[in-house]
Structures are given as C-alpha cells and as structure tokens.
Amino acid sequence: MAYDPKLLKTGTDVAAIVGIGETDFGADYAAARARKPPTTDMFGYAAKGLKLALEDAGLKASDIDGMVAALVPWMRVEEVLGLDLQFSWGAFWVHEAMTLAIDAISSGRAECVAIIYGNAYRSSGRQFGGPNAVASEAVLHYYWYRPWGFTSQGAFDSVVVQRYMEKYGLKHEEIGMVPIAQRAWASLNPRAIMRNPITLEDYLRSPFVAAPLRLLDYCLINDGGVTLIVTSLDRAKRLKNHPPIVVKGVGFGEDNADMAQFRPKLNFSRKQMTRAAQEAYQMAGVGPEDISAFYYYDNFSGELFYMLENCGYCQEGRAAEFIRTKGIGPGGKFPVNTSGGMLSEAYMHGWNAQAEMVRQLRGEAGPRQVPNARYCHFMLNQNAKAGSVIYGRMS
Amino acid sequence: MSEIKVRPAPARGMFDGPLWEAVDKGEFRLQRCSECGFVRYPPAGVCPRCLSENCKWDLMSGRGRVMSWCVFYRQYFPEIPPPNLVVLAELEEGPIIVADIPGGDASQLKLDLPVRLVFEPVKWNDGTEGKIFHWSLAK
C-alpha cells in the first residue's frame, strides 16, 4: 500500500507527557564561562534531568520500564543511571525519540518511558567549524569543503538565508526581528541563560560570523540535561501533579538528493519540511490555524522564515510580513519559542522547547503564559531531515 | 610572482584521488555514471540514481551559475584570513560546487550570475603541494 499520512492514526492520543525535568542551564553556563573545572559529564546532566522529571511527575525510578536516550549513548546511560528496563533504545532528534516512545507504549512493550537527553558540549570544548570540527562519513560536508574554509554549521545556514534574501527581498533588519523577540521571551524566563533584552540597534551592531548571519543569530553552546516522562493515557489520568499533555502528532520528512552539495537546503528544505509538517497535522487532526504557539529548532534564527512558509502558516516569500504583522514575541498573536529558544534560553537540541510546550499547555508558564494554549507545534530541520511534533491538552 | 598560498588539505577518501589528480593538471573532472549519465559530487562509490558502480571521470565545462554565497568574518582556519567570500554555484553539468573567490566582493554577486572555475598552485597544510580550484566571475 502506498504511503498515506491519513493512515497514521495508531500513534495519536495513546501517550501523554507527565513529567519534565531540566538542569540549571544558567548556573552551568556561568561555571563553564568562568573556566571552572566541570563537575559532571553528559551522564551526570542526564541523571539530574531524570531526577527532576520524576519529581515533577510524582513517579519513582522503579516506575520507569522504558527509555529512549537522546544524544547521550543509550547503553551506558542505562547503566550509569541504574535503570531496570524492559524497553531501551537510542535516538537523536525529538521526532525520532518521541516515535520510539509512543510505539513502545502503544505496542505494550513499556508503560512508562523516560526520554533522557544530556550533553556536555561546552565543557568538553566541542567544535562546530574549523580544523577540529566534529565530522564523520555520515556528514561528509562538515569536512569536505575545508580547503575553502566552508565547514561551519552556521555558514551552511547563512548561504540559505542569503539566497532567501536575494529571492524574496528579506532585509537584515527583518532577520533581527527573530532574535529580538526570542530574547524578549527569555527576559521573562528565569531559566534562560541570556536574559537582557536586545534592540534592533544591538542586533545590527552584532558582528557577522558568516554573513548574512550575525553572532545574535547563532544559538548558545551549553551543558545540560532534559528528561520527558511519557506514559499511556490511562496511567497519565491517574497521576495528579499536573494535567497530562497528549502527544497528538509526529511527522518525518527527508530529502537527501545531493545533500552534501546543499541542494535541499538551497531549495529552502521545502520538500522535507512540508512532508514532516503535513504528516504531523494529519496525525493530530489539526492544521496551522489550530496552533496556539510555535516552536522551532533555532540553531540559527534565519531558518524561521522559510520554515513558517513550509508549515503552511503563510505563503512562500511572505514570512517577514507574517512575523511583522502577527508579532512573535510576548503579547504577539503568533508566539514563537516562548522560553527564548536555543538562541537565548539554552542549546538543548530542541529538548528545552519540548519542556516549554508542556508548561504552556499545562498553563504553568507564568509571565510567558500564552492565553488558553490548546496545541503547540515544534519543527526541526537539519541537513536533509525534518521533524515535527504536535502536543495538545487532553480533550 | 606572489607567494604560494597555504590551505587546509582536502579530504582524501578512497574515491577522491582522480578528482585531485585532474585538478593538479588544471582540469575539473567528476564521476559520470556509465549507465545513466548522472554526474555525482563529492566522489562516491555508487551512482545515487541507478546504483551502478561504473563511471568515468568526465571533463566538466567549469562554467556555473551562482546559487548563493556567504562571507566569513570569523576566522575558523589559520590559513584562511577573513573576510572570505564562499560561493555555491551550479555547474552546467548539474552538481553544485562550493569554492571561494579569493579577495572577491560579495556586492558584485547576484543569483544566476555566470562564474567559472579557475586553478591556482597551493601548499596544503599537510605538507603536500598541488592545485586548488576557486570560482571566478566569468568575463
């Protein structure tokens, strides 16, 4: 039978997020910047996140019978954290880990799955560009273009933004709307690493790293851990600490043709992102008009423009106008990355966005609360891969 | 005669030899699939269109059109001082080729501008010598 996203019904409304745990991003960042020796590694950050998520959910470690490890190596984390599991697997991206978790729960392999993420990128000095950039055969383009100096992830996005500027007339000032709005959200978030509001003047003074992208368009690099606890809807209803937040939809999208030549990216990742967004909408039974707040994988701010178009929030080439007229910051009609995102809160590979979506849907986001948040949508787009998840309140 | 530049050495994987041997002779050759004619880049063991392992190293035109660019202001490599203009241009034969325009001015660029590949002697930072290719505005 040919692929049909309408058939993706088995995963929706079977699992709910009942616990979130995040480490103290600000304190760990400050310690690393002060060059204090690290006090723990990625497994330690994973453990802190798990402990906080268990407390949040009102569960014990012995209640966890399934685990999906994200980024942190799964066999070792299971050992270090002393987990006794029936189901265990590793994933990297949010939509991958969430798919494994809901499949484990819906198939009966596990009832209570901890999605455990931890990283120590800042204290371990991980490099994303230059002679010591992380690379492997899986991502050939991270080192293939060394002779011309083109190795950094930011540069790979800057060429897409430059093409978008040429094609659709996007201006530097308009790119600035994104980091400025996210910093305004972060100023309302005590967990955020960068909390001082920034102005357009600050943005335009921010140095170019790989033009057209500036330092303020780049995400942070910091250590930390995030855990989400996902369980069956039945069990979720019996837990009393918080209202359960239902996993409504998960979408995948791929476009690998000539990926190392950046062809999908230079096409604004339209194929892969459209696929991922549509799959998540179909599975959730909602559309862009139902979404209360939007979250994205903001390793670089320029991506938001073509992403909004690819998700069906606005027409091709109209994202800057959409952002300007709707407003994406506090008080705006289209809230985006309400915790500050990876630009201003913390770089947790999109996992901190998941925690914030849960807080918004619980109604626990304090001064950042989006009134009557019903559905939150998260989108990521990396190289040839897009992923999309939608969470909602229990109806 | 200006001094020969040093640049970070290229990756030299199992399929990359013929590319750099050709570049050292001032030619740009890529693998063209013997079965379906598709030109692939960077070099790889199979054709992504038809999975054939048979190919020939075909001489490319060296003519391309600009798809995008960026300018590095942060210095990532000791051998490449900023600002460095890097251009992504689509070769007539299909592949998108990344290379810099040394001393180039981004304000002269626009989408679809014709460019051509040029070759220059280089010392790689692993101690070997050869040629590197750059993009240049087509005159």
XYZ file of C-alpha atoms in Angstrom:
534
model
C 0.000 0.000 0.000
C 1.345 3.434 -0.902
C 2.246 5.884 1.853
C -0.744 7.880 3.047
C -0.408 10.158 6.097
C -4.136 9.708 6.762
C -3.353 6.158 7.870
C -1.012 7.360 10.646
C -3.629 7.010 13.334
C -2.095 4.450 15.647
C 0.218 6.898 17.426
C -2.100 9.774 18.263
C -3.830 10.021 21.649
C -2.034 6.955 23.060
C 0.674 8.690 25.100
C 0.996 11.744 27.292
C 3.885 13.704 28.779
C 3.544 13.633 32.563
C 6.951 14.802 33.726
C 9.559 17.344 32.628
C 12.979 17.930 34.146
C 15.626 20.452 33.110
C 19.017 21.181 34.672
C 20.053 24.677 35.790
C 21.239 25.996 32.408
C 22.281 29.400 33.743
C 24.426 28.126 36.613
C 26.207 25.515 34.495
C 26.831 28.039 31.711
C 28.249 30.585 34.160
C 30.572 27.961 35.660
C 31.831 26.901 32.217
C 32.387 30.522 31.128
C 34.362 31.109 34.333
C 36.509 28.101 33.301
C 35.724 26.222 36.482
C 36.570 22.534 36.110
C 33.497 20.523 35.085
C 31.745 18.824 37.995
C 29.993 16.219 35.869
C 29.691 14.798 32.361
C 26.777 14.217 29.979
C 25.616 11.228 32.023
C 25.513 13.382 35.150
C 23.430 16.003 33.330
C 21.126 13.218 32.142
C 20.754 11.990 35.740
C 19.875 15.468 37.049
C 17.213 15.879 34.351
C 15.726 12.455 35.093
C 15.557 13.112 38.836
C 13.728 16.412 38.304
C 11.314 14.838 35.807
C 10.456 12.018 38.224
C 9.731 14.562 40.981
C 7.632 16.602 38.548
C 5.588 13.535 37.565
C 5.303 12.124 41.092
C 6.968 8.870 39.999
C 9.910 6.763 41.221
C 12.793 5.483 39.085
C 11.333 1.985 39.523
C 8.193 3.138 37.678
C 10.249 3.646 34.507
C 10.185 0.497 32.357
C 11.202 2.079 29.069
C 13.855 4.567 27.979
C 14.818 6.428 24.851
C 18.231 8.053 25.167
C 18.716 11.157 23.030
C 22.300 12.128 22.109
C 23.684 10.525 25.282
C 24.816 6.915 24.487
C 21.960 4.671 25.460
C 23.610 1.543 26.823
C 25.955 3.441 29.111
C 23.324 5.899 30.371
C 21.088 2.992 31.316
C 23.934 1.608 33.428
C 25.060 4.913 34.988
C 21.506 5.864 35.946
C 20.783 2.395 37.338
C 17.631 1.842 35.306
C 15.904 -1.560 35.185
C 14.173 -1.542 31.814
C 12.034 -3.671 29.570
C 12.476 -1.390 26.540
C 15.538 0.711 25.693
C 16.762 2.397 22.530
C 18.721 5.401 21.298
C 17.667 8.284 19.064
C 18.951 11.761 18.323
C 16.152 14.091 17.268
C 12.909 14.908 19.072
C 10.563 13.343 16.495
C 12.639 10.134 16.425
C 12.699 9.707 20.204
C 9.011 10.549 20.528
C 8.119 7.974 17.859
C 10.038 5.248 19.697
C 8.372 6.201 22.980
C 4.797 6.184 21.676
C 5.386 2.995 19.671
C 6.743 1.271 22.791
C 3.690 2.375 24.777
C 1.086 1.611 22.094
C 2.562 -1.838 21.399
C 2.673 -2.672 25.109
C 6.454 -3.008 25.320
C 6.590 -0.400 28.076
C 4.132 1.654 30.076
C 6.289 4.477 31.332
C 9.098 5.734 29.078
C 11.731 8.271 30.075
C 13.189 10.210 27.144
C 16.587 11.148 28.520
C 18.818 13.803 26.930
C 22.164 15.030 28.202
C 25.144 16.897 26.711
C 28.406 18.427 27.878
C 29.271 20.292 24.668
C 30.606 23.461 26.273
C 32.758 21.905 28.989
C 34.120 19.332 26.530
C 35.024 22.064 24.001
C 33.087 20.621 21.058
C 33.833 22.499 17.792
C 31.251 23.088 15.054
C 33.579 24.681 12.489
C 37.251 24.886 11.571
C 40.044 22.291 11.648
C 38.688 20.384 14.655
C 35.008 20.441 13.741
C 33.009 17.333 14.526
C 32.642 15.236 11.400
C 32.201 11.727 10.149
C 31.358 9.983 6.883
C 27.690 10.479 7.797
C 28.119 14.226 7.393
C 30.769 14.496 4.681
C 30.058 18.175 4.058
C 31.284 19.029 7.570
C 34.854 18.483 6.312
C 34.761 18.119 2.509
C 34.875 21.893 1.959
C 37.829 22.556 4.299
C 40.163 23.815 1.505
C 37.801 26.791 1.022
C 37.065 27.236 4.740
C 33.407 26.236 4.433
C 32.865 23.891 7.371
C 30.707 25.528 9.995
C 27.036 24.752 10.533
C 26.288 28.477 10.731
C 27.806 29.052 7.301
C 25.651 26.236 5.901
C 22.581 28.178 7.055
C 23.943 31.595 6.070
C 24.011 30.625 2.380
C 20.348 29.619 2.585
C 19.408 32.914 4.220
C 21.452 34.837 1.606
C 19.571 33.054 -1.192
C 16.262 33.808 0.567
C 17.266 37.494 0.817
C 18.082 37.593 -2.910
C 14.916 35.759 -3.941
C 12.311 37.295 -1.642
C 13.856 40.614 -0.597
C 14.362 39.774 3.099
C 16.311 42.549 4.859
C 18.872 42.377 7.673
C 16.512 44.354 9.929
C 13.818 41.722 9.355
C 16.123 38.840 10.315
C 16.698 40.777 13.537
C 13.002 40.522 14.462
C 13.591 36.871 15.387
C 16.438 37.064 17.953
C 14.937 40.254 19.418
C 11.549 38.577 20.022
C 13.121 35.431 21.452
C 15.270 37.489 23.828
C 12.127 39.336 24.970
C 10.620 35.941 25.867
C 13.866 34.917 27.606
C 13.768 38.083 29.728
C 10.578 36.597 31.264
C 12.240 33.215 31.873
C 14.438 32.755 34.964
C 15.913 29.545 33.429
C 17.228 31.385 30.352
C 20.980 31.938 30.019
C 20.646 35.233 28.072
C 18.010 37.463 29.662
C 18.988 41.059 28.797
C 16.586 42.458 26.191
C 18.152 43.472 22.864
C 17.147 46.204 20.423
C 17.381 46.431 16.652
C 20.416 48.665 17.156
C 22.081 45.949 19.276
C 21.273 43.425 16.575
C 22.727 45.499 13.734
C 25.868 46.117 15.809
C 26.282 42.394 16.454
C 29.285 41.150 14.422
C 28.832 38.942 11.391
C 30.139 35.404 11.896
C 29.313 34.115 8.418
C 27.370 36.949 6.756
C 24.435 37.434 6.490
C 24.217 35.706 9.923
C 25.468 37.567 12.998
C 26.522 36.426 16.441
C 22.996 37.165 17.755
C 21.566 34.815 15.092
C 23.631 31.921 16.497
C 22.455 29.632 19.279
C 24.249 29.187 22.570
C 26.514 26.251 23.375
C 25.993 24.965 26.900
C 25.874 21.833 29.025
C 22.692 20.385 30.398
C 20.081 17.683 30.548
C 16.368 17.398 29.815
C 14.093 14.447 30.554
C 10.488 13.951 29.476
C 8.407 11.171 31.011
C 5.843 9.723 28.625
C 3.205 7.201 29.625
C -0.093 5.717 28.455
C -3.155 7.954 28.560
C -4.753 5.671 31.195
C -1.825 5.899 33.549
C -1.438 9.615 32.878
C -5.013 10.208 34.052
C -4.174 8.588 37.413
C -1.228 10.951 38.065
C -2.288 14.066 39.929
C 0.660 16.522 39.880
C -0.185 18.161 36.546
C -2.677 17.793 33.710
C -1.313 15.264 31.174
C -0.156 16.698 27.845
C -1.072 14.449 24.934
C 1.251 13.577 22.045
C -1.050 14.356 19.112
C 1.144 14.096 16.053
C 4.676 13.284 14.911
C 5.963 13.868 11.377
C 9.071 12.851 9.431
C 10.432 14.400 6.251
C 13.544 13.557 4.246
C 15.245 14.980 1.165
C 18.693 13.532 0.698
C 19.320 14.080 -3.028
C 22.626 15.992 -3.368
C 22.572 16.797 0.338
C 26.359 17.246 0.576
C 26.020 19.846 -2.232
C 23.403 21.660 -0.078
C 20.745 21.266 -2.789
C 17.852 20.553 -0.364
C 18.871 23.493 1.826
C 19.184 25.845 -1.166
C 15.614 24.816 -2.047
C 14.715 26.092 1.452
C 14.152 22.446 2.551
C 10.639 22.774 1.149
C 10.133 19.087 0.341
C 11.305 17.642 3.660
C 9.670 20.283 5.858
C 6.333 20.177 4.039
C 6.274 16.395 4.413
C 7.064 16.489 8.131
C 4.563 19.238 8.903
C 1.747 17.664 6.883
C 2.333 14.267 8.470
C 2.115 15.747 11.966
C -1.014 17.769 11.105
C -2.706 14.713 9.561
C -1.881 12.505 12.509
C -3.035 15.116 15.023
C -6.150 16.038 13.046
C -5.317 19.744 13.296
C -3.982 22.432 10.973
C -1.860 25.590 11.278
C -4.959 27.613 12.273
C -5.337 25.483 15.454
C -1.834 26.099 16.816
C -1.520 28.334 19.904
C 2.283 28.619 19.960
C 5.040 27.584 17.556
C 8.469 26.215 18.486
C 11.411 25.521 16.215
C 14.950 24.200 16.260
C 16.645 27.590 16.277
C 20.333 26.812 15.970
C 20.256 29.849 13.628
C 17.470 32.391 13.512
C 17.157 32.783 9.723
C 15.565 29.360 9.381
C 12.259 30.566 10.854
C 11.316 32.410 7.640
C 11.154 29.537 5.182
C 10.041 27.155 7.935
C 6.840 29.143 8.577
C 6.118 29.009 4.841
C 6.804 25.274 4.647
C 4.497 24.601 7.608
C 1.633 26.425 5.907
C 1.479 29.384 8.300
C 1.978 31.841 5.438
C 2.648 31.899 1.712
C 6.047 31.452 0.078
C 8.165 34.557 0.438
C 5.763 36.228 2.894
C 7.246 35.146 6.239
C 8.798 38.511 7.156
C 5.467 40.258 6.620
C 3.722 37.494 8.628
C 6.151 37.886 11.538
C 5.873 41.682 11.491
C 2.080 41.820 11.371
C 1.340 38.933 13.778
C 4.099 39.512 16.321
C 6.105 36.514 17.580
C 7.253 37.942 20.930
C 5.386 38.444 24.222
C 1.879 39.751 23.541
C 2.082 38.785 19.859
C -0.625 36.865 18.005
C 1.772 34.125 16.909
C 4.046 33.275 19.866
C 7.329 31.602 18.836
C 9.869 29.881 21.126
C 8.350 31.331 24.280
C 11.202 30.203 26.559
C 13.777 32.109 24.480
C 14.721 29.041 22.459
C 18.254 27.892 21.797
C 19.254 31.454 20.893
C 18.565 32.763 24.398
C 17.426 30.051 26.838
C 19.730 27.064 26.250
C 21.062 24.824 23.481
C 19.417 21.509 24.274
C 18.886 20.236 20.699
C 15.212 21.225 20.865
C 14.505 19.374 24.119
C 14.104 22.573 26.146
C 11.396 23.570 23.648
C 9.506 20.361 24.488
C 9.556 21.223 28.213
C 8.286 24.727 27.468
C 5.457 23.402 25.262
C 4.375 21.176 28.147
C 4.450 24.117 30.590
C 2.373 26.241 28.197
C -0.243 23.520 27.700
C -0.401 22.856 31.449
C -0.979 26.579 31.986
C 2.193 26.781 34.105
C 4.294 29.194 32.031
C 3.921 32.126 34.445
C 4.593 35.541 32.866
C 5.118 33.846 29.486
C 1.779 32.037 29.500
C 0.010 32.076 26.134
C -3.690 32.549 26.982
C -5.685 29.338 26.633
C -2.892 27.412 24.868
C -4.519 24.392 23.229
C -1.968 22.980 20.741
C 1.772 23.587 20.465
C 3.746 22.739 17.327
C 7.505 22.047 17.134
C 9.506 21.851 13.932
C 13.124 20.965 13.298
C 15.108 20.997 10.080
C 18.683 19.736 9.952
C 20.589 18.920 6.784
C 18.329 16.513 4.847
C 15.978 15.773 7.708
C 12.890 17.483 9.079
C 10.785 16.505 12.073
C 7.588 17.839 13.528
C 5.632 17.180 16.732
C 2.314 18.486 17.991
C 1.163 18.290 21.604
C -2.257 19.158 22.933
C -4.322 19.359 26.104
C -6.434 16.335 26.908
C -9.890 16.875 25.442
C 55.443 36.040 -8.596
C 53.286 36.088 -5.483
C 53.873 33.575 -2.731
C 52.002 30.279 -2.975
C 49.108 30.155 -0.528
C 48.706 27.524 2.183
C 45.247 25.984 2.553
C 43.700 23.233 4.730
C 44.296 19.916 2.957
C 41.274 18.311 1.297
C 39.727 15.047 2.431
C 41.320 12.192 0.533
C 38.928 9.291 0.778
C 39.010 6.137 -1.282
C 37.221 7.678 -4.316
C 38.790 11.164 -4.270
C 42.176 10.544 -5.971
C 41.209 11.152 -9.620
C 39.477 14.447 -8.756
C 42.635 15.962 -7.259
C 44.953 14.433 -9.885
C 42.852 16.213 -12.526
C 42.776 19.482 -10.547
C 46.586 19.365 -10.304
C 46.606 19.359 -14.145
C 44.172 22.307 -14.247
C 41.187 20.162 -15.186
C 37.902 19.660 -13.346
C 36.745 16.065 -13.721
C 33.825 14.415 -11.933
C 32.362 10.920 -11.972
C 29.726 10.491 -14.676
C 27.689 7.288 -14.341
C 28.335 4.940 -17.277
C 24.791 3.575 -17.082
C 22.539 6.638 -16.641
C 24.876 9.595 -17.231
C 24.274 11.261 -13.855
C 27.186 13.374 -12.547
C 27.770 12.993 -8.817
C 29.759 15.087 -6.324
C 31.533 14.701 -3.920
C 33.010 11.428 -5.245
C 31.310 8.224 -4.100
C 31.345 4.525 -4.891
C 27.904 4.283 -6.500
C 25.549 6.349 -8.634
C 22.700 7.632 -6.394
C 20.298 7.488 -9.362
C 20.804 3.880 -10.522
C 23.255 2.257 -8.037
C 25.742 1.478 -10.810
C 29.364 1.312 -9.708
C 30.633 2.023 -13.233
C 31.629 5.559 -14.019
C 34.117 7.626 -15.968
C 35.933 10.737 -14.820
C 34.470 13.183 -17.288
C 35.899 16.624 -18.051
C 33.486 19.316 -16.803
C 32.903 22.659 -18.508
C 33.937 24.614 -15.422
C 31.067 27.019 -16.139
C 28.489 27.629 -13.423
C 25.779 29.978 -12.196
C 25.650 31.481 -8.709
C 23.096 29.966 -6.331
C 24.247 31.654 -3.136
C 27.214 32.840 -1.098
C 28.386 33.845 2.365
C 31.247 35.891 3.756
C 33.251 34.571 6.696
C 34.142 37.285 9.188
C 35.105 34.875 11.933
C 38.409 33.094 11.337
C 37.995 29.340 11.602
C 41.247 28.263 9.891
C 44.662 29.846 10.472
C 45.321 29.545 6.708
C 42.190 31.457 5.665
C 42.018 35.042 6.955
C 38.657 36.798 6.869
C 36.809 38.193 5.113
C 36.499 35.157 2.838
C 33.794 35.013 0.183
C 32.496 31.471 -0.439
C 30.231 30.861 -3.431
C 27.873 27.974 -4.191
C 27.341 27.704 -7.939
C 25.641 25.096 -10.082
C 27.840 23.631 -12.803
C 26.337 23.331 -16.287
C 26.603 19.557 -15.802
C 24.405 19.680 -12.674
C 26.357 19.497 -9.407
C 26.554 22.451 -7.033
C 30.221 23.259 -6.372
C 31.421 25.153 -3.286
C 34.596 27.226 -3.616
C 35.792 30.647 -2.575
C 36.568 33.757 -4.639
C 39.814 34.998 -3.015
C 39.586 38.744 -2.499
C 36.090 38.696 -4.001
C 33.439 41.335 -3.355
C 30.003 39.991 -2.353
C 28.272 43.164 -3.564
C 29.144 42.140 -7.162
C 27.196 38.888 -6.848
C 23.604 38.093 -7.709
C 21.649 34.901 -8.327
C 22.390 33.162 -11.662
C 25.495 35.265 -12.309
C 27.843 33.235 -14.571
C 31.089 32.113 -12.928
C 33.907 29.796 -13.933
C 36.344 27.547 -12.143
C 39.989 28.647 -12.062
C 43.029 26.790 -10.746
C 45.903 28.029 -8.650
C 49.017 26.431 -7.131
C 48.628 25.713 -3.408
C 50.573 24.267 -0.491
C 48.288 22.055 1.541
C 48.708 22.235 5.310
C 49.699 18.565 5.403
C 52.945 19.477 3.604
C 51.908 18.353 0.109
C 51.567 20.682 -2.885
C 49.176 20.812 -5.788
C 46.406 22.986 -7.139
C 43.188 24.291 -5.652
C 40.124 25.434 -7.580
C 38.280 28.689 -6.973
C 35.249 30.353 -8.512
C 35.867 33.478 -10.566
C 33.456 35.922 -12.212
C 33.060 34.873 -15.850
C 34.324 37.692 -18.060
